[in-house]
């Protein structure tokens, strides 16, 4: 089969690899769609923290089920996706219902080879039914589940102001699920085109440019002097994360979906007097994936909103680097096989 390998930062190479053979407890998927996400872009740049090379990228995937062992209820030929976080099932996190942060987790396309290939073998236990969704829609389930998990971590309540920092694909999905949870969403980004996208396509009422000299004043006015009771970072920018502590209301929750390599820095007395809560949000659980699929089926989320670029698998190598450039306007690129 044909595969695309990120051999070193900044370098892709097509190669021929053996097609996977069926193993006990595994399933083989014929890949039809690959979504390109920030993790892939950061891996290509060499800025992804949990990464080694060479690696086949790709974990936002949809395809046809070719073969499966121990996959009760699934049928050969059906449209599927899967949960790309392979957990041990034994550690303290797994035993406590948090397989998304397993101590020995293997994320497809990060710790182990992913789906930029014609076929992929995955644990049968990770399979997700297509539920009548298209391949495009199924490839968008995983990134939307990341945002849905962050919103669930925050415990967003109806009517409260939720500040989402970063209007990339993960941030946009976070905004959607904050809205579905009843939150009043505020989008914060440095890119006016992205903020306009939030207004036009996601119907986000409040947007603020993070480069404005009066961000705090704008948030104060939007929230009637309260400031946001939920702040969610989806940038992975150290500066953005550190700045965001000053945007918290008293009693607020700050959830970090974005990931960066450096240290978090904030004023302890300012955080302490707010009795703030700081949480990380890693990956997502089956509950989040099912919530996303259900929301899609109900028409609460239209994943096609996010797809701005589309390319054939044979053209990924020449096109990929351009998606690092904000000028291309890419929100979500989809690879077709």
Short mmCIF file of C-alpha atoms in Angstrom, two decimals:
data_model
loop_
_atom_site.label_atom_id
_atom_site.label_comp_id
_atom_site.label_asym_id
_atom_site.label_seq_id
_atom_site.Cartn_x
_atom_site.Cartn_y
_atom_site.Cartn_z
CA UNK A 1 0.00 0.00 0.00
CA UNK A 2 1.01 3.62 -0.45
CA UNK A 3 1.83 5.70 2.62
CA UNK A 4 3.09 9.22 3.32
CA UNK A 5 5.81 9.46 5.96
CA UNK A 6 7.01 12.57 7.78
CA UNK A 7 10.67 11.55 7.86
CA UNK A 8 12.01 14.65 9.61
CA UNK A 9 10.54 18.09 10.41
CA UNK A 10 9.68 19.77 7.12
CA UNK A 11 10.00 16.61 5.00
CA UNK A 12 7.39 14.20 3.62
CA UNK A 13 8.12 11.13 1.49
CA UNK A 14 5.75 8.68 -0.19
CA UNK A 15 6.68 5.04 0.22
CA UNK A 16 5.32 1.55 -0.27
CA UNK A 17 4.51 -0.42 2.90
CA UNK A 18 2.97 -3.81 3.56
CA UNK A 19 -0.78 -3.74 3.86
CA UNK A 20 -1.76 -4.66 7.45
CA UNK A 21 -2.95 -8.20 8.13
CA UNK A 22 -5.76 -8.96 10.54
CA UNK A 23 -4.68 -9.58 14.14
CA UNK A 24 -6.61 -10.69 17.19
CA UNK A 25 -8.75 -7.87 18.56
CA UNK A 26 -7.94 -5.60 15.62
CA UNK A 27 -9.81 -4.14 12.65
CA UNK A 28 -8.54 -3.02 9.25
CA UNK A 29 -9.94 0.16 7.73
CA UNK A 30 -9.61 1.26 4.11
CA UNK A 31 -8.97 4.99 4.56
CA UNK A 32 -11.23 7.33 2.60
CA UNK A 33 -10.77 10.70 4.29
CA UNK A 34 -8.00 12.29 6.37
CA UNK A 35 -8.51 15.56 8.20
CA UNK A 36 -5.42 17.72 8.71
CA UNK A 37 -5.16 19.19 12.21
CA UNK A 38 -2.86 21.37 14.26
CA UNK A 39 -1.05 18.32 15.63
CA UNK A 40 -0.09 17.33 12.07
CA UNK A 41 1.04 20.86 11.25
CA UNK A 42 3.09 21.13 14.46
CA UNK A 43 4.66 17.72 13.81
CA UNK A 44 5.69 18.91 10.36
CA UNK A 45 7.14 22.08 11.91
CA UNK A 46 8.93 20.12 14.62
CA UNK A 47 7.08 21.85 17.47
CA UNK A 48 4.83 18.99 18.67
CA UNK A 49 5.89 17.99 22.23
CA UNK A 50 5.00 14.27 22.13
CA UNK A 51 6.63 13.31 18.85
CA UNK A 52 9.38 11.27 17.23
CA UNK A 53 10.39 10.72 13.59
CA UNK A 54 9.88 9.10 11.16
CA UNK A 55 6.10 8.99 11.61
CA UNK A 56 3.02 8.48 9.48
CA UNK A 57 0.68 11.29 10.52
CA UNK A 58 -3.09 11.33 10.52
CA UNK A 59 -5.72 10.67 13.19
CA UNK A 60 -8.84 12.46 11.91
CA UNK A 61 -9.99 9.55 9.80
CA UNK A 62 -12.94 7.91 8.08
CA UNK A 63 -13.11 4.81 5.95
CA UNK A 64 -14.64 1.45 5.15
CA UNK A 65 -14.33 -1.52 7.47
CA UNK A 66 -12.44 -4.22 5.55
CA UNK A 67 -11.91 -6.91 8.20
CA UNK A 68 -12.39 -7.12 11.95
CA UNK A 69 -11.91 -9.47 14.87
CA UNK A 70 -13.95 -9.09 18.07
CA UNK A 71 -16.02 -6.24 16.62
CA UNK A 72 -19.54 -7.25 17.59
CA UNK A 73 -22.23 -5.26 15.79
CA UNK A 74 -19.93 -4.08 13.01
CA UNK A 75 -20.21 -5.33 9.44
CA UNK A 76 -17.62 -5.54 6.68
CA UNK A 77 -18.02 -2.69 4.22
CA UNK A 78 -19.73 -0.30 6.60
CA UNK A 79 -18.65 3.31 6.97
CA UNK A 80 -16.68 3.83 10.19
CA UNK A 81 -14.42 6.09 12.17
CA UNK A 82 -12.58 5.29 15.40
CA UNK A 83 -11.25 6.77 18.62
CA UNK A 84 -7.53 7.32 17.88
CA UNK A 85 -6.27 7.23 21.48
CA UNK A 86 -5.17 3.68 22.24
CA UNK A 87 -5.13 3.11 26.00
CA UNK A 88 -3.80 0.32 28.21
CA UNK A 89 -7.01 -0.30 30.16
CA UNK A 90 -5.07 -1.01 33.37
CA UNK A 91 -3.51 2.21 34.70
CA UNK A 92 -4.97 4.55 37.30
CA UNK A 93 -6.51 6.80 34.65
CA UNK A 94 -8.11 3.91 32.74
CA UNK A 95 -9.42 2.34 35.94
CA UNK A 96 -11.05 5.65 36.82
CA UNK A 97 -12.81 6.13 33.50
CA UNK A 98 -10.26 8.48 31.95
CA UNK A 99 -8.71 6.46 29.10
CA UNK A 100 -8.10 9.74 27.26
CA UNK A 101 -5.19 10.45 29.62
CA UNK A 102 -3.90 6.88 30.04
CA UNK A 103 -0.38 6.79 31.48
CA UNK A 104 0.74 4.65 28.55
CA UNK A 105 -1.42 6.17 25.84
CA UNK A 106 -0.58 5.74 22.17
CA UNK A 107 -2.18 8.41 20.02
CA UNK A 108 -2.58 7.34 16.41
CA UNK A 109 -0.38 9.47 14.17
CA UNK A 110 1.64 10.80 17.14
CA UNK A 111 3.07 7.96 19.24
CA UNK A 112 2.30 5.28 16.64
CA UNK A 113 1.86 5.48 12.87
CA UNK A 114 -1.39 7.01 11.72
CA UNK A 115 -3.72 7.06 8.77
CA UNK A 116 -1.89 8.81 5.92
CA UNK A 117 -1.95 5.47 4.16
CA UNK A 118 -4.37 3.38 2.15
CA UNK A 119 -5.11 0.97 5.02
CA UNK A 120 -4.83 1.15 8.81
CA UNK A 121 -5.10 -1.43 11.58
CA UNK A 122 -6.76 -0.24 14.80
CA UNK A 123 -8.10 -1.91 17.96
CA UNK A 124 -11.62 -3.15 17.31
CA UNK A 125 -12.69 -1.63 20.64
CA UNK A 126 -11.95 1.83 19.21
CA UNK A 127 -14.38 1.55 16.25
CA UNK A 128 -17.28 3.98 15.80
CA UNK A 129 -20.33 3.31 13.65
CA UNK A 130 -20.85 5.77 10.80
CA UNK A 131 -24.47 6.35 11.86
CA UNK A 132 -25.39 7.43 8.34
CA UNK A 133 -22.83 10.26 8.26
CA UNK A 134 -20.70 10.92 5.18
CA UNK A 135 -16.96 10.25 5.06
CA UNK A 136 -16.35 14.03 5.27
CA UNK A 137 -18.52 14.29 8.37
CA UNK A 138 -16.92 11.28 10.04
CA UNK A 139 -13.43 12.72 9.50
CA UNK A 140 -14.50 15.80 11.47
CA UNK A 141 -15.82 13.90 14.50
CA UNK A 142 -12.45 13.64 16.28
CA UNK A 143 -11.48 17.35 16.24
CA UNK A 144 -15.01 18.31 17.30
CA UNK A 145 -14.80 15.76 20.14
CA UNK A 146 -11.70 17.57 21.44
CA UNK A 147 -13.74 20.75 21.84
CA UNK A 148 -16.73 18.87 23.24
CA UNK A 149 -14.49 17.29 25.90
CA UNK A 150 -13.04 20.67 26.89
CA UNK A 151 -16.53 22.10 27.26
CA UNK A 152 -17.57 19.12 29.37
CA UNK A 153 -14.47 19.58 31.55
CA UNK A 154 -15.51 23.20 32.08
CA UNK A 155 -19.03 22.22 33.06
CA UNK A 156 -20.52 25.03 30.98
CA UNK A 157 -23.90 26.14 32.31
CA UNK A 158 -26.73 27.80 30.44
CA UNK A 159 -26.36 31.57 30.25
CA UNK A 160 -22.77 31.94 31.41
CA UNK A 161 -20.15 33.72 29.34
CA UNK A 162 -17.59 31.40 27.77
CA UNK A 163 -14.43 32.96 26.33
CA UNK A 164 -12.81 30.71 23.71
CA UNK A 165 -9.30 31.80 22.77
CA UNK A 166 -8.21 30.71 19.31
CA UNK A 167 -10.46 30.46 16.27
CA UNK A 168 -8.72 27.53 14.60
CA UNK A 169 -10.56 24.24 14.00
CA UNK A 170 -10.36 23.11 17.65
CA UNK A 171 -11.44 26.52 18.93
CA UNK A 172 -14.33 26.69 16.48
CA UNK A 173 -15.56 23.28 17.58
CA UNK A 174 -15.23 24.37 21.20
CA UNK A 175 -17.39 27.40 20.45
CA UNK A 176 -20.03 25.17 18.87
CA UNK A 177 -20.28 22.85 21.86
CA UNK A 178 -20.16 25.73 24.35
CA UNK A 179 -23.19 27.13 22.45
CA UNK A 180 -24.92 23.74 22.47
CA UNK A 181 -24.38 23.66 26.26
CA UNK A 182 -26.15 27.00 26.55
CA UNK A 183 -23.14 29.28 26.95
CA UNK A 184 -22.84 32.82 25.62
CA UNK A 185 -19.73 32.50 23.50
CA UNK A 186 -17.02 35.13 23.08
CA UNK A 187 -14.37 34.44 20.42
CA UNK A 188 -10.86 35.88 20.93
CA UNK A 189 -8.24 35.68 18.18
CA UNK A 190 -5.60 37.86 16.50
CA UNK A 191 -6.95 37.19 13.00
CA UNK A 192 -9.87 39.37 11.93
CA UNK A 193 -10.78 37.01 9.09
CA UNK A 194 -11.12 34.14 11.57
CA UNK A 195 -13.24 36.32 13.85
CA UNK A 196 -15.48 37.24 10.93
CA UNK A 197 -15.78 33.51 10.16
CA UNK A 198 -17.02 33.01 13.73
CA UNK A 199 -19.69 35.68 13.20
CA UNK A 200 -20.77 34.65 9.73
CA UNK A 201 -20.59 30.86 9.88
CA UNK A 202 -20.99 30.00 13.57
CA UNK A 203 -23.21 32.96 14.53
CA UNK A 204 -20.94 33.89 17.45
CA UNK A 205 -22.32 37.18 18.74
CA UNK A 206 -19.23 38.50 20.51
CA UNK A 207 -15.74 38.67 19.00
CA UNK A 208 -12.61 40.42 20.27
CA UNK A 209 -9.24 40.86 18.58
CA UNK A 210 -6.53 39.85 21.06
CA UNK A 211 -4.22 42.55 19.65
CA UNK A 212 -6.61 45.31 20.72
CA UNK A 213 -5.20 47.59 23.44
CA UNK A 214 -8.40 47.27 25.49
CA UNK A 215 -9.23 43.55 25.52
CA UNK A 216 -10.09 43.53 29.22
CA UNK A 217 -12.38 46.55 28.81
CA UNK A 218 -14.20 44.89 25.91
CA UNK A 219 -14.70 41.68 27.90
CA UNK A 220 -15.89 43.72 30.87
CA UNK A 221 -18.48 45.45 28.71
CA UNK A 222 -19.69 42.25 27.00
CA UNK A 223 -20.12 40.46 30.34
CA UNK A 224 -21.75 43.42 32.11
CA UNK A 225 -18.77 43.83 34.40
CA UNK A 226 -18.50 40.19 35.45
CA UNK A 227 -15.80 38.88 33.07
CA UNK A 228 -16.11 35.34 31.64
CA UNK A 229 -16.83 32.56 34.12
CA UNK A 230 -15.33 30.03 31.68
CA UNK A 231 -12.10 30.64 29.76
CA UNK A 232 -10.92 27.97 27.31
CA UNK A 233 -7.61 28.17 25.47
CA UNK A 234 -7.44 26.49 22.07
CA UNK A 235 -4.28 28.20 20.80
CA UNK A 236 -1.39 26.34 22.36
CA UNK A 237 0.32 29.73 22.52
CA UNK A 238 2.30 30.40 25.69
CA UNK A 239 1.62 34.13 25.47
CA UNK A 240 -2.10 33.62 24.93
CA UNK A 241 -2.36 31.17 27.83
CA UNK A 242 -0.46 33.42 30.24
CA UNK A 243 -2.49 36.48 29.22
CA UNK A 244 -5.78 34.66 29.69
CA UNK A 245 -5.52 34.48 33.49
CA UNK A 246 -6.44 38.16 33.62
CA UNK A 247 -9.67 37.50 31.70
CA UNK A 248 -11.14 35.24 34.39
CA UNK A 249 -14.15 36.22 36.47
CA UNK A 250 -14.03 35.57 40.20
CA UNK A 251 -14.83 31.88 40.61
CA UNK A 252 -14.03 31.15 36.95
CA UNK A 253 -12.74 27.92 35.40
CA UNK A 254 -9.82 28.05 32.95
CA UNK A 255 -9.47 25.00 30.70
CA UNK A 256 -6.38 24.37 28.59
CA UNK A 257 -7.12 22.45 25.41
CA UNK A 258 -4.17 23.97 23.57
CA UNK A 259 -0.72 22.56 24.30
CA UNK A 260 2.67 24.28 24.25
CA UNK A 261 6.16 23.32 25.35
CA UNK A 262 6.96 26.09 27.80
CA UNK A 263 5.91 26.99 31.34
CA UNK A 264 2.68 28.64 32.44
CA UNK A 265 3.20 31.88 34.34
CA UNK A 266 0.61 33.88 36.25
CA UNK A 267 0.22 36.19 39.22
CA UNK A 268 -0.64 33.97 42.17
CA UNK A 269 -2.49 36.60 44.27
CA UNK A 270 -4.66 37.55 41.28
CA UNK A 271 -5.50 33.89 40.59
CA UNK A 272 -5.93 33.10 44.28
CA UNK A 273 -8.33 35.94 45.07
CA UNK A 274 -10.56 34.72 42.24
CA UNK A 275 -10.55 31.18 43.66
CA UNK A 276 -9.90 30.17 40.09
CA UNK A 277 -9.89 26.62 38.80
CA UNK A 278 -7.24 25.57 36.26
CA UNK A 279 -7.75 22.38 34.24
CA UNK A 280 -6.13 20.68 31.30
CA UNK A 281 -8.24 18.87 28.73
CA UNK A 282 -6.57 16.01 26.88
CA UNK A 283 -8.06 14.16 23.91
CA UNK A 284 -11.67 12.97 24.37
CA UNK A 285 -13.70 9.97 25.53
CA UNK A 286 -16.25 7.76 23.79
CA UNK A 287 -18.95 9.84 25.50
CA UNK A 288 -17.64 12.94 23.72
CA UNK A 289 -17.43 11.18 20.34
CA UNK A 290 -21.01 9.96 20.70
CA UNK A 291 -22.16 13.44 21.71
CA UNK A 292 -20.57 14.87 18.55
CA UNK A 293 -22.12 12.24 16.29
CA UNK A 294 -25.52 12.78 17.90
CA UNK A 295 -25.19 16.57 17.50
CA UNK A 296 -24.32 16.13 13.82
CA UNK A 297 -27.32 13.87 13.25
CA UNK A 298 -29.59 16.42 14.94
CA UNK A 299 -28.25 19.22 12.76
CA UNK A 300 -26.81 21.12 15.73
CA UNK A 301 -23.37 21.08 14.10
CA UNK A 302 -22.58 21.19 10.39
CA UNK A 303 -19.05 19.83 9.96
CA UNK A 304 -18.95 20.97 6.34
CA UNK A 305 -18.73 24.52 7.72
CA UNK A 306 -15.07 23.87 8.55
CA UNK A 307 -13.83 22.35 5.29
CA UNK A 308 -12.06 25.04 3.28
CA UNK A 309 -9.46 22.99 1.37
CA UNK A 310 -9.60 19.60 -0.31
CA UNK A 311 -6.77 17.63 -1.92
CA UNK A 312 -6.09 14.17 -3.31
CA UNK A 313 -3.74 11.93 -1.32
CA UNK A 314 -1.16 12.04 -4.12
CA UNK A 315 -0.90 15.85 -3.78
CA UNK A 316 -0.50 16.12 0.00
CA UNK A 317 3.31 16.30 -0.08
CA UNK A 318 3.34 19.36 -2.35
CA UNK A 319 0.37 21.10 -0.69
CA UNK A 320 0.98 20.47 3.00
CA UNK A 321 3.50 23.22 3.75
CA UNK A 322 1.16 25.88 2.31
CA UNK A 323 -1.38 25.08 5.03
CA UNK A 324 1.05 26.50 7.60
CA UNK A 325 0.57 29.94 6.03
CA UNK A 326 -2.42 31.84 7.51
CA UNK A 327 -2.74 33.70 4.21
CA UNK A 328 -4.13 30.53 2.58
CA UNK A 329 -7.21 30.88 4.79
CA UNK A 330 -7.25 27.21 5.68
CA UNK A 331 -9.61 26.17 8.44
CA UNK A 332 -9.78 22.46 7.74
CA UNK A 333 -8.06 20.64 4.89
CA UNK A 334 -9.45 17.25 3.90
CA UNK A 335 -7.47 14.59 2.05
CA UNK A 336 -9.38 12.20 -0.23
CA UNK A 337 -8.32 8.66 -1.08
#
